[in-house]
Coordinates of C-alpha atoms and ligand atoms in Angstrom, one line a residue:
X23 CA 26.7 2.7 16.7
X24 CA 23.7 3.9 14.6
X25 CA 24.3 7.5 13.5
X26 CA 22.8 10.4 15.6
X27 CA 22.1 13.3 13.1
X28 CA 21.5 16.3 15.0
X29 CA 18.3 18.3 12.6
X30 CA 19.1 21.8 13.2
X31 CA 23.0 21.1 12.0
X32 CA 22.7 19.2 9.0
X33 CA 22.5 21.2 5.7
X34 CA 19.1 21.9 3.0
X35 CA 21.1 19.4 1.0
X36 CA 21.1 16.8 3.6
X37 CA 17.8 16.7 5.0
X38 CA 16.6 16.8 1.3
X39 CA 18.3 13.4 0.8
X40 CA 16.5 12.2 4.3
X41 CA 13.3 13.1 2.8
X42 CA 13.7 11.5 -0.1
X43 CA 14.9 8.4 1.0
X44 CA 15.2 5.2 -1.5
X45 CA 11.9 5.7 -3.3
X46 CA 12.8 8.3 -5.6
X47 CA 16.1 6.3 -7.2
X48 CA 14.2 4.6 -9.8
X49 CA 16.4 6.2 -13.2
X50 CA 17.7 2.9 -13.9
X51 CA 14.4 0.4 -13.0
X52 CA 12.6 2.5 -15.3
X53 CA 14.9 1.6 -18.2
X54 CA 14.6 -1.5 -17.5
X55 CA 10.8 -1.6 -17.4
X56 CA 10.4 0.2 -20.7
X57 CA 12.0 -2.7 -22.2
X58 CA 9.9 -5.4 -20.6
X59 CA 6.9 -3.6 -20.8
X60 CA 7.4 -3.1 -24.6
X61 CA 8.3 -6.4 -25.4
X62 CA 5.2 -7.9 -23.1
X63 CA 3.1 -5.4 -25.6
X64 CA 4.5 -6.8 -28.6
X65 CA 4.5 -10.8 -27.6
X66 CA 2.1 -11.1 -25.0
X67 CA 2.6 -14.5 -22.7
X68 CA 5.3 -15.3 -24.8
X69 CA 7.0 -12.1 -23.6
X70 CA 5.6 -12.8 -19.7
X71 CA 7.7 -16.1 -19.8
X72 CA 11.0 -14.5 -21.2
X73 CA 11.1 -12.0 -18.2
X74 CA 10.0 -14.7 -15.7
X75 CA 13.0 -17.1 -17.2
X76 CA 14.9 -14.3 -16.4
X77 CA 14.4 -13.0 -13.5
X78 CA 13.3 -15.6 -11.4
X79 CA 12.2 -19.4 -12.4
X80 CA 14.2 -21.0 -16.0
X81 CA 11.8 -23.3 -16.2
X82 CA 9.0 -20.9 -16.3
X83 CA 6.1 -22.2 -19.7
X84 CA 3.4 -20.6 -20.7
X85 CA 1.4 -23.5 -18.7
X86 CA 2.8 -23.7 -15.7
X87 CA 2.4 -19.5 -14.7
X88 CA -0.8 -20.0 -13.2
X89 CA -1.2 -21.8 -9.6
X90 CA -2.6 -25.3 -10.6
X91 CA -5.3 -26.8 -8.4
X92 CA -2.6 -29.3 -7.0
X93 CA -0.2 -26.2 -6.3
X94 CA -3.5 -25.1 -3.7
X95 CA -4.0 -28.5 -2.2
X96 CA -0.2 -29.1 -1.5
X97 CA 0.0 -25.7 0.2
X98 CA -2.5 -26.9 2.8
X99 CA -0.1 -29.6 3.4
X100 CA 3.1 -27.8 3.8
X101 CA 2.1 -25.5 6.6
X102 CA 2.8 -25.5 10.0
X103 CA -0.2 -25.7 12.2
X104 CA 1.1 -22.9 14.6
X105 CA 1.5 -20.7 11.1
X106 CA -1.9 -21.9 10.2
X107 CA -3.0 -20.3 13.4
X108 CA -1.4 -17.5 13.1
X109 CA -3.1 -16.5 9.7
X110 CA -6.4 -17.7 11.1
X111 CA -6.4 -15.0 13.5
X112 CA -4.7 -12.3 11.3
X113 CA -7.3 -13.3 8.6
X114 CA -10.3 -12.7 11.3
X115 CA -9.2 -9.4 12.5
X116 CA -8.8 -7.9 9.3
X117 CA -11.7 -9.1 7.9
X118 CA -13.2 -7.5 11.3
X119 CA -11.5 -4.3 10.5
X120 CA -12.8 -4.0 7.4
X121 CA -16.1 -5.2 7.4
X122 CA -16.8 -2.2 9.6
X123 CA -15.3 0.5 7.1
X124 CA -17.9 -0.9 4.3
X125 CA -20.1 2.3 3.8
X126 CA -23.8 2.0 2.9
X127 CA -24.1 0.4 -0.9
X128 CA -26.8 3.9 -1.3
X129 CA -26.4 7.1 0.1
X130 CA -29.6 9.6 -1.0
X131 CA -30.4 12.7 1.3
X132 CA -32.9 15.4 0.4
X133 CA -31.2 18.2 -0.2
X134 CA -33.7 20.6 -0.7
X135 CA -37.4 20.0 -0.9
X136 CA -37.9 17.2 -3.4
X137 CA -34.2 17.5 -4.7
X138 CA -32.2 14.0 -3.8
X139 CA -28.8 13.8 -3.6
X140 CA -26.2 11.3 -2.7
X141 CA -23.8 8.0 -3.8
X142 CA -23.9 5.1 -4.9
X143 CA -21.1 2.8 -4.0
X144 CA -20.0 -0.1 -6.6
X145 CA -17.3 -2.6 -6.2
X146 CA -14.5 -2.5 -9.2
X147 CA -15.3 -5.6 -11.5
X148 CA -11.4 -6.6 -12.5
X149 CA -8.3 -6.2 -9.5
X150 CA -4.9 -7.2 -9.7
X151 CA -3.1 -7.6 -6.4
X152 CA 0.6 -7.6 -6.2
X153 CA 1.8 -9.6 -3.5
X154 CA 5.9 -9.1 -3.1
X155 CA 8.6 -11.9 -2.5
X156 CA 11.7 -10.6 -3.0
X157 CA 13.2 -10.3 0.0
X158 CA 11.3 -12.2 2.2
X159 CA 7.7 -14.1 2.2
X160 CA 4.5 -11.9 2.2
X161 CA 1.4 -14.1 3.1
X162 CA 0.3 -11.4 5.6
X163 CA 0.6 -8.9 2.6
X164 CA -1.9 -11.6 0.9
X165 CA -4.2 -11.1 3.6
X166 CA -4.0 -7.0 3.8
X167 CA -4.8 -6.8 -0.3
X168 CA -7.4 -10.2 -0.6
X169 CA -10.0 -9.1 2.2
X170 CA -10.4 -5.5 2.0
X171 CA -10.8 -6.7 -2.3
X172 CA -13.6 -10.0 -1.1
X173 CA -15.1 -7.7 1.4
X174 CA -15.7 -4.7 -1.2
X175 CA -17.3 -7.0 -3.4
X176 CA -15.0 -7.6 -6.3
X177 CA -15.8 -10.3 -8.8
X178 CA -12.6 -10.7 -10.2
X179 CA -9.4 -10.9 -7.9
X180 CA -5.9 -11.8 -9.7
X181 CA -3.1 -11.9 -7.5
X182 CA 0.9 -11.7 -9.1
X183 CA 3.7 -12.9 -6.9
X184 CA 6.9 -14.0 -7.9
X185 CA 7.7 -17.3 -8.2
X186 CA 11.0 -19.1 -6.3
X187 CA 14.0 -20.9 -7.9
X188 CA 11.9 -23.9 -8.7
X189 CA 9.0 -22.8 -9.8
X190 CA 7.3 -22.3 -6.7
X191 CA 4.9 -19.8 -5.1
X192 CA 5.7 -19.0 -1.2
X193 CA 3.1 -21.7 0.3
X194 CA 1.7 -19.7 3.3
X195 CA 0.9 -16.9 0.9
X196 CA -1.7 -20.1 -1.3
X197 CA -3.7 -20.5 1.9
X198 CA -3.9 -17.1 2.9
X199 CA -4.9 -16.3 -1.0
X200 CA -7.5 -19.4 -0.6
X201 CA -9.3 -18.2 2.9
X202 CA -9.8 -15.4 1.2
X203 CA -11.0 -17.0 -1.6
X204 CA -8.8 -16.4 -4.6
X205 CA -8.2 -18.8 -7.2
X206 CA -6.6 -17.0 -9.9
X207 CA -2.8 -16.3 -9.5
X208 CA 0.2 -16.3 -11.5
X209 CA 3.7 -16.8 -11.0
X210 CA 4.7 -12.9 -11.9
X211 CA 6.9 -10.5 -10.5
X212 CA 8.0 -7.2 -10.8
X213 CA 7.5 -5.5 -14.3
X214 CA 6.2 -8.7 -15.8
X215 CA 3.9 -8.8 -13.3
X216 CA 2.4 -5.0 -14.1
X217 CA 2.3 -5.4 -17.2
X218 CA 0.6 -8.8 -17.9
X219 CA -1.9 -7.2 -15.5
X220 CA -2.2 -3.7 -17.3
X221 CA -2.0 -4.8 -20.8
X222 CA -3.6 -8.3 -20.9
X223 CA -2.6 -11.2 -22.8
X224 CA -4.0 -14.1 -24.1
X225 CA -4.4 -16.1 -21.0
X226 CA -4.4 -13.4 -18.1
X227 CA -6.8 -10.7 -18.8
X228 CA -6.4 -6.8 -18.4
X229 CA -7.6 -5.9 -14.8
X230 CA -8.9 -2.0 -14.5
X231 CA -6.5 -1.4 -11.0
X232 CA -3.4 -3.1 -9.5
X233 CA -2.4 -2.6 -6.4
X234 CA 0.2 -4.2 -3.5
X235 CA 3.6 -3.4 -2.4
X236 CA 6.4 -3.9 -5.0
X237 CA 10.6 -3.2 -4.9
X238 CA 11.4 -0.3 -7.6
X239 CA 11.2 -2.6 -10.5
X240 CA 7.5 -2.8 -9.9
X241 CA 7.0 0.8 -9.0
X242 CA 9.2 2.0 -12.2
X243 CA 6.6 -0.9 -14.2
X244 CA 3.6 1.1 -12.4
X245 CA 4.9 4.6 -13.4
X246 CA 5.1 3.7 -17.2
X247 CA 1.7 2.7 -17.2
X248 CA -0.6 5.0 -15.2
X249 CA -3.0 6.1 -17.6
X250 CA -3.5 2.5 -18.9
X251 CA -4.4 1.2 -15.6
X252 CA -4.8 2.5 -12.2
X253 CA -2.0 2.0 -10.1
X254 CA -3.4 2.2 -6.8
X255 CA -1.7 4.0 -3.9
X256 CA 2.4 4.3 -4.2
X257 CA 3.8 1.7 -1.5
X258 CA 7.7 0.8 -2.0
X259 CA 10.2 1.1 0.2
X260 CA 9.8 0.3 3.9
X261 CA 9.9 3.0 6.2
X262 CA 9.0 4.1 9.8
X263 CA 9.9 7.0 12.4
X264 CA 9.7 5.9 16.1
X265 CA 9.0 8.9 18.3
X266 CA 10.2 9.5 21.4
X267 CA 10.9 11.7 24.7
X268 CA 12.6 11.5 27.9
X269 CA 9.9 9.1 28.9
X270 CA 10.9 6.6 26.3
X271 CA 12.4 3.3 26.9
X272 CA 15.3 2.8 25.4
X273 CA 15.5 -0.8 24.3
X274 CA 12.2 -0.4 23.1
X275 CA 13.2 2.9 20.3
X276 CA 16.0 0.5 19.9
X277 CA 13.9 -2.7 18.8
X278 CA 11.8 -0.6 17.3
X279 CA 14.2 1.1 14.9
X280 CA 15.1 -2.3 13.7
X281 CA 11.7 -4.1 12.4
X282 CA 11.3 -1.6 9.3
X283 CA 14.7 -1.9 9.1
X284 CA 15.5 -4.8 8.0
X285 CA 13.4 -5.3 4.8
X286 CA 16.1 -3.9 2.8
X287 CA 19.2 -1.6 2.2
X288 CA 16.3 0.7 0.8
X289 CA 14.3 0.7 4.2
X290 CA 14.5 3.9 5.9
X291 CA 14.2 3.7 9.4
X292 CA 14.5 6.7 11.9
X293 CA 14.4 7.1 15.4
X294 CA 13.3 11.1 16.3
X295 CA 13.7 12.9 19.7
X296 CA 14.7 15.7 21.1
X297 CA 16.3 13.6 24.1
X298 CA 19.6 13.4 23.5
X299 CA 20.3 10.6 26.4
X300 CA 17.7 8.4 25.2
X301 CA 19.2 8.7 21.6
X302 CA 22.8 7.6 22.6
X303 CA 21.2 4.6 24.8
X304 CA 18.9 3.5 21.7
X305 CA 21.8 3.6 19.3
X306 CA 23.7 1.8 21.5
X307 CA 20.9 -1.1 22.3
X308 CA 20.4 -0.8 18.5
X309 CA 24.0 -2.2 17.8
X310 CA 23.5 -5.1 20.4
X311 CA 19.8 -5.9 19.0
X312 CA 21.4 -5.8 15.3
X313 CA 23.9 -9.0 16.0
X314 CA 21.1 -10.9 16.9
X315 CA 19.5 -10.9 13.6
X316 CA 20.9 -13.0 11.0
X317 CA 23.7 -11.3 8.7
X318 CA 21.5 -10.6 5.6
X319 CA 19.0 -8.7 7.6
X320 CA 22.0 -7.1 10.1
X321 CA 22.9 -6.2 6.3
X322 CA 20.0 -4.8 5.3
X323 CA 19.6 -2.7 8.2
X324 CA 23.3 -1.4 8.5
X325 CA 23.1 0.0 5.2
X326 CA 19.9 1.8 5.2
X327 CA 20.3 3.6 9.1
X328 CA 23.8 4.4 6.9
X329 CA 22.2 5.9 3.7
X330 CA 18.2 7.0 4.4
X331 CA 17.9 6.5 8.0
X332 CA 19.8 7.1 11.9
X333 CA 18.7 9.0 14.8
X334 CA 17.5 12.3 14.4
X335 CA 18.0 14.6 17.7
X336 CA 16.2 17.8 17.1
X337 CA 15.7 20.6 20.0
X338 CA 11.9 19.9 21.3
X339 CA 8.7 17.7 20.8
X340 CA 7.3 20.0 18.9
X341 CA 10.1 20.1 16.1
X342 CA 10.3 16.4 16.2
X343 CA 6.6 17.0 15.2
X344 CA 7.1 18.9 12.6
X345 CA 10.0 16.9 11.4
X346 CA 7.5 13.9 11.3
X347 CA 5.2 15.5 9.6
X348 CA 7.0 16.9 6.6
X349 CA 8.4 13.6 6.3
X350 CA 5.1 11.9 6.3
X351 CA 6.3 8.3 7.4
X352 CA 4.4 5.4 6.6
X353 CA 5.0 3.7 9.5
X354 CA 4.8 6.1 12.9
X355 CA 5.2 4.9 16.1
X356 CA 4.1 7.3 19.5
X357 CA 6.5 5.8 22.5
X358 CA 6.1 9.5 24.3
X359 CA 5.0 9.5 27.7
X360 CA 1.4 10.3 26.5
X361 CA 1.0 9.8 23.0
X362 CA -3.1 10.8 23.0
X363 CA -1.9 13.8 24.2
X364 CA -0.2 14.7 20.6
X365 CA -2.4 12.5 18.3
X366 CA -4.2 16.2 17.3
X367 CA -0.5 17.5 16.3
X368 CA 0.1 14.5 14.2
X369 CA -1.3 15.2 10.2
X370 CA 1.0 13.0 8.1
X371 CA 1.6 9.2 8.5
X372 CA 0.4 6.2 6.9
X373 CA 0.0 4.4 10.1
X374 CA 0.1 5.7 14.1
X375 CA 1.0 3.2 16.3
X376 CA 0.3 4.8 20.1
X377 CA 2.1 3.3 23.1
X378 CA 4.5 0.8 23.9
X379 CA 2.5 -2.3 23.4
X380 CA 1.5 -1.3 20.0
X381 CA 4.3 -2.4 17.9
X382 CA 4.5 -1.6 14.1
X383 CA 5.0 -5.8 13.7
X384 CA 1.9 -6.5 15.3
X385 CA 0.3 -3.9 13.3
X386 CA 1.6 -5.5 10.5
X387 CA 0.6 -9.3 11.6
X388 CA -2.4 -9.3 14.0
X389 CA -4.6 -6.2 15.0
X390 CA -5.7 -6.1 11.2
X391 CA -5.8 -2.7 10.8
X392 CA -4.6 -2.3 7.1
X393 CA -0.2 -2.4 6.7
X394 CA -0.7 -1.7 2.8
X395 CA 0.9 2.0 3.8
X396 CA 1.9 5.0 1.4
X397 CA 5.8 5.4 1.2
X398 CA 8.1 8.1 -0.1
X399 CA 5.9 10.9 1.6
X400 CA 3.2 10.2 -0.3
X401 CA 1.2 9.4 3.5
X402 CA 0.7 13.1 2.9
X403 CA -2.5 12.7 0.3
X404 CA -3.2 8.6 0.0
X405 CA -4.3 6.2 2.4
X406 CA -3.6 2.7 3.7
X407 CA -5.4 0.3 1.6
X408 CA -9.2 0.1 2.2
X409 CA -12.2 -1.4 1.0
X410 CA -12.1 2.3 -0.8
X411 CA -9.3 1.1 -2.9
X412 CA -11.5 -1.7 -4.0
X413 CA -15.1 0.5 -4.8
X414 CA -16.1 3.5 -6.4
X415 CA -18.8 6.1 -6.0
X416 CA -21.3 7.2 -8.6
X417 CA -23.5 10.1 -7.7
X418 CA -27.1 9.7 -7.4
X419 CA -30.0 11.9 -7.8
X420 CA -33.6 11.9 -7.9
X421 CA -35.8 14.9 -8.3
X422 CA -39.5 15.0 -7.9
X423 CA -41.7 17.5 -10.6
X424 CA -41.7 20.2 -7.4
X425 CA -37.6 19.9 -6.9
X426 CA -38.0 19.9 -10.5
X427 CA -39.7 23.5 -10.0
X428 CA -37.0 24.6 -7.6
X429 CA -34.5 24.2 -9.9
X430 CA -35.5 25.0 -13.2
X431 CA -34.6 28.1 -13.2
X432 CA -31.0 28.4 -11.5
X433 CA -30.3 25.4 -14.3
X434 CA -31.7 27.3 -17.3
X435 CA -29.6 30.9 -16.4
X436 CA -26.5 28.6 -16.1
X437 CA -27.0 27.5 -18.9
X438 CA -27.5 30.5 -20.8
X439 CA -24.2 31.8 -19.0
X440 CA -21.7 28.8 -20.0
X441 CA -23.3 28.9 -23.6
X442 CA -24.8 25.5 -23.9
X443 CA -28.3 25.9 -25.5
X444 CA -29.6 21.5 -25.5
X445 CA -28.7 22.0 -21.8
X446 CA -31.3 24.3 -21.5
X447 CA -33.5 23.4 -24.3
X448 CA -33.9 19.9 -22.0
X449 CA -35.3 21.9 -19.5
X450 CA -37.5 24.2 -21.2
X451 CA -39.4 21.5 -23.1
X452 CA -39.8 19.4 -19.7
X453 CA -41.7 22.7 -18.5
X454 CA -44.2 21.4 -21.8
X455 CA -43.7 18.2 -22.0
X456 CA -43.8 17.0 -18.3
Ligands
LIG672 N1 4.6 0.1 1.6 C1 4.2 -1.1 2.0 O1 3.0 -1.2 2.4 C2 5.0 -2.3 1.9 C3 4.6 -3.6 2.4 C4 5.4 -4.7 2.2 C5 6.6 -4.6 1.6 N2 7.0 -3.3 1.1 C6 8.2 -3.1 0.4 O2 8.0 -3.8 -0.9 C7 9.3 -4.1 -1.4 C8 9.2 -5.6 -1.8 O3 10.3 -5.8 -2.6 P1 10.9 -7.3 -2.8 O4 12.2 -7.1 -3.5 O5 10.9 -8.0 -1.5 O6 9.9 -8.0 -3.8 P2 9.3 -7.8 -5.2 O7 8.3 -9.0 -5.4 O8 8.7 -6.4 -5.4 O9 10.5 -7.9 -6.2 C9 11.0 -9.1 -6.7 C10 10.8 -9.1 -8.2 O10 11.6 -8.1 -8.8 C11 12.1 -8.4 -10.1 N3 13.5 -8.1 -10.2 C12 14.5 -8.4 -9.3 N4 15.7 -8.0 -9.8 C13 15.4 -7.4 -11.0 C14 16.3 -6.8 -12.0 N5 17.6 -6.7 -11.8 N6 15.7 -6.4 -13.1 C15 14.3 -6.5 -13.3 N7 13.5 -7.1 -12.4 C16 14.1 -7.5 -11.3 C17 11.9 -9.9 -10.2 O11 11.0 -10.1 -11.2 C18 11.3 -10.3 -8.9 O12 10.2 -11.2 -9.1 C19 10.3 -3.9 -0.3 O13 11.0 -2.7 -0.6 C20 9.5 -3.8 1.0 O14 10.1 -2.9 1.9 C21 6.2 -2.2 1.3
LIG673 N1 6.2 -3.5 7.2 C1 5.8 -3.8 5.9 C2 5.2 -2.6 5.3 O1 6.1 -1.5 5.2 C3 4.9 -5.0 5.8 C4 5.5 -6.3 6.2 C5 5.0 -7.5 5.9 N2 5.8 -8.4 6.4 C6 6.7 -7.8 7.1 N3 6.5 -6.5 7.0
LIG674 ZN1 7.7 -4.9 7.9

């Protein structure tokens, strides 16, 4: 049986450790990732290749980090032509989806008579992406960070993913990277990867933002070194809260439960309604669903519905509302009978998913709205990954000589007040000069 955790009898203490599922025990990573990162700052590649001997390939040189040309090619060759299709229609809906959220490269509106005010939007030069492979193979996470980067315009798109036993990067994940059209990627993972990427070395220069998914080695490598780079939006642990009402379907709370489930004995995955029928019929499907998964992932999932997630019964809709959204998932799914009905009521969540047809795995795979999501409650200020994540915004202005009259004084009294006499001599000797 998955646990049924009734909300209004569980202590502070208990629903504290709810809300702050797996994310937040990163003590030890971030030893760890002092270490590495110091000793990547002292011998550059040489360093990179240590940790990569390490952690992941022993036959890792400083030559052989990088994806050869032949490494592309042969990736073409080892896929499957049904996975080939697959990614081919992933890769067009995302690219659709985010195509249409590229705003206007100039933004300039009058603001007052001959005073123009507005944007300027700018792709960033350098980006790292971090695509993950620990626990499973990412190509669709390839997709979800290369487009939104291609389509912003960025010249310079580095991808780190961790390489297998021997040597190898996950295939799939090379022709994703290439349809996208990025060539440069390095066999890096985890803190090696951050910190090649942060701090440069001889062959793999600095980028000015990383961002992608990572396990807490990553995030703990990302948290020593905001301020050197930017670290993009927090995305760790999976998570998800399936919401439901008397209306619900059972089986599908119950199937649903499981897909964030089973990334990993960090995943926290909750079911939350106030029915209690439906929660003792989806904890019961749950159990049948979980042997058909193989034992690794029935693993993965036992542990975390044990430690950071379950079913949560609470007393209404409305308090499963609020439940949801002081836990700001990054994954919500709306199974109630009509979910458009409550979309208003809904302010946290990295992703809403309304409906039974609209599972969090095809949001992840095939609709191509973004599944880059903000974990660990942080869906409460950042975003899924955009083609923002991948531009900035410079403001622009223009002012003609009668804005310049509008304004001249308002700027010179200002001035005056905060006690900076150049910024108003500029203007005063515009007045003569101009
Ligand atoms: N929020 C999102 O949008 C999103 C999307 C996809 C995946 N995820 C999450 O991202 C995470 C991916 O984690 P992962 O493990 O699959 O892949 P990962 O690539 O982040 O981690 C593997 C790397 O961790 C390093 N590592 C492993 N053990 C280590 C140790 N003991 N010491 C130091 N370094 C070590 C290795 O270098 C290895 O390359 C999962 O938690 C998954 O749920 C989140
Ligand atoms: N659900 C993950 C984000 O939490 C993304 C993913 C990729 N592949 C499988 N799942
Ligand atoms: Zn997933």
């Amino acid at each position: 049986m998955v646990r049924i955790l009734k909300l209004s009898q569980l202590s502070s203490a208990e629903r504290a450790k709810l809300q702050k599922r797996a994310e937040l025990d990163i003590d030890n990573a971030l030893k760890v990732a002092q270490t590495v990162i110091e000793t990547i700052r002292e011998r550059g590649d040489a360093g990179v290749v240590d940790y990569v001997r390490r952690f992941d390939y022993e036959g890792a040189t400083v030559e052989n980090i990088k994806v050869s040309e032949a490494e592309f090619e042969r990736a073409f060759q080892l896929i499957e032509p049904e996975v080939k299709t697959a990614i081919e229609q992933a890769f067009r809906n995302i690219q659709e989806v985010h195509r249409r959220q590229m705003p206007e490269e100039t933004l300039l509106a009058e603001i007052e008579t001959g005073v123009f005010a507005g944007e300027k939007i700018s792709p960033i030069p350098n980006v790292g992406l971090y695509v993950p492979r620990g626990r499973g193979a990412f190509p669709s996470m390839m997709l979800m960070l290369a487009i939104p980067a291609m389509v912003a315009g960025v010249e310079r798109v580095v991808v780190c993913t961790p390489p297998d036993k021997q040597g190898n990067v996950e295939p799939v994940s090379l022709v994703a990277a290439q349809m996208a059209g990025v060539r440069e990627i390095y066999k890096l993972g985890g803190v090696q990867a951050i910190a090649a990427l942060a701090l440069g070395t001889k062959n793999i220069k600095r980028v000015d933002k990383i961002t992608g998914p990572c396990s807490v080695y990553g995030a703990a490598a990302k948290r020593l070194l905001f301020g050197t780079v930017d670290v993009g939006l927090p995305a760790g642990p999976s998570e998800s809260i399936v919401l439901a009402d008397e209306s619900t379907d059972a089986r599908l709370a119950a199937l649903d439960l499981l897909i964030e489930a089973e990334h990993g004995a960090d995943s926290a995955a909750l079911l939350v309604t106030h029915c209690e029928d439906l929660a003792i019929a989806a904890s019961e499907y749950a159990q049948e669903y979980l042997q058909k998964l193989p034992d690794w992932r029935r693993e993965f999932c036992e542990a975390g519905l044990a430690a950071y997630g379950g079913i949560i019964l609470t007393d209404s809709l409305q308090q499963s509302l609020d439940f949801v959204n002081e836990y700001a998932p990054e994954h919500l799914e709306v199974l109630v009978s009509n979910p458009f009905a409550i979309l208003g009521k809904i302010k946290n969540a990295g992703e809403i998913l309304l409906g039974n047809h609209t599972p969090s795995s095809m949001a992840t795979y095939a609709i191509g709205v973004n599944a880059v999501l903000p974990t660990g409650s942080f869906a409460r200020s950042y975003s899924a990954v955009s083609v923002y994540d991948f531009l900035k915004r410079s403001t622009l202005a223009y002012v003609t000589p009668e804005g310049f009259e509008k304004l001249k004084e308002t700027t010179k009294t200002l001035a005056e007040y905060e006690g900076f006499p150049a910024h108003k001599l500029a203007i005063q000797h515009r007045e003569i000069l101009l």
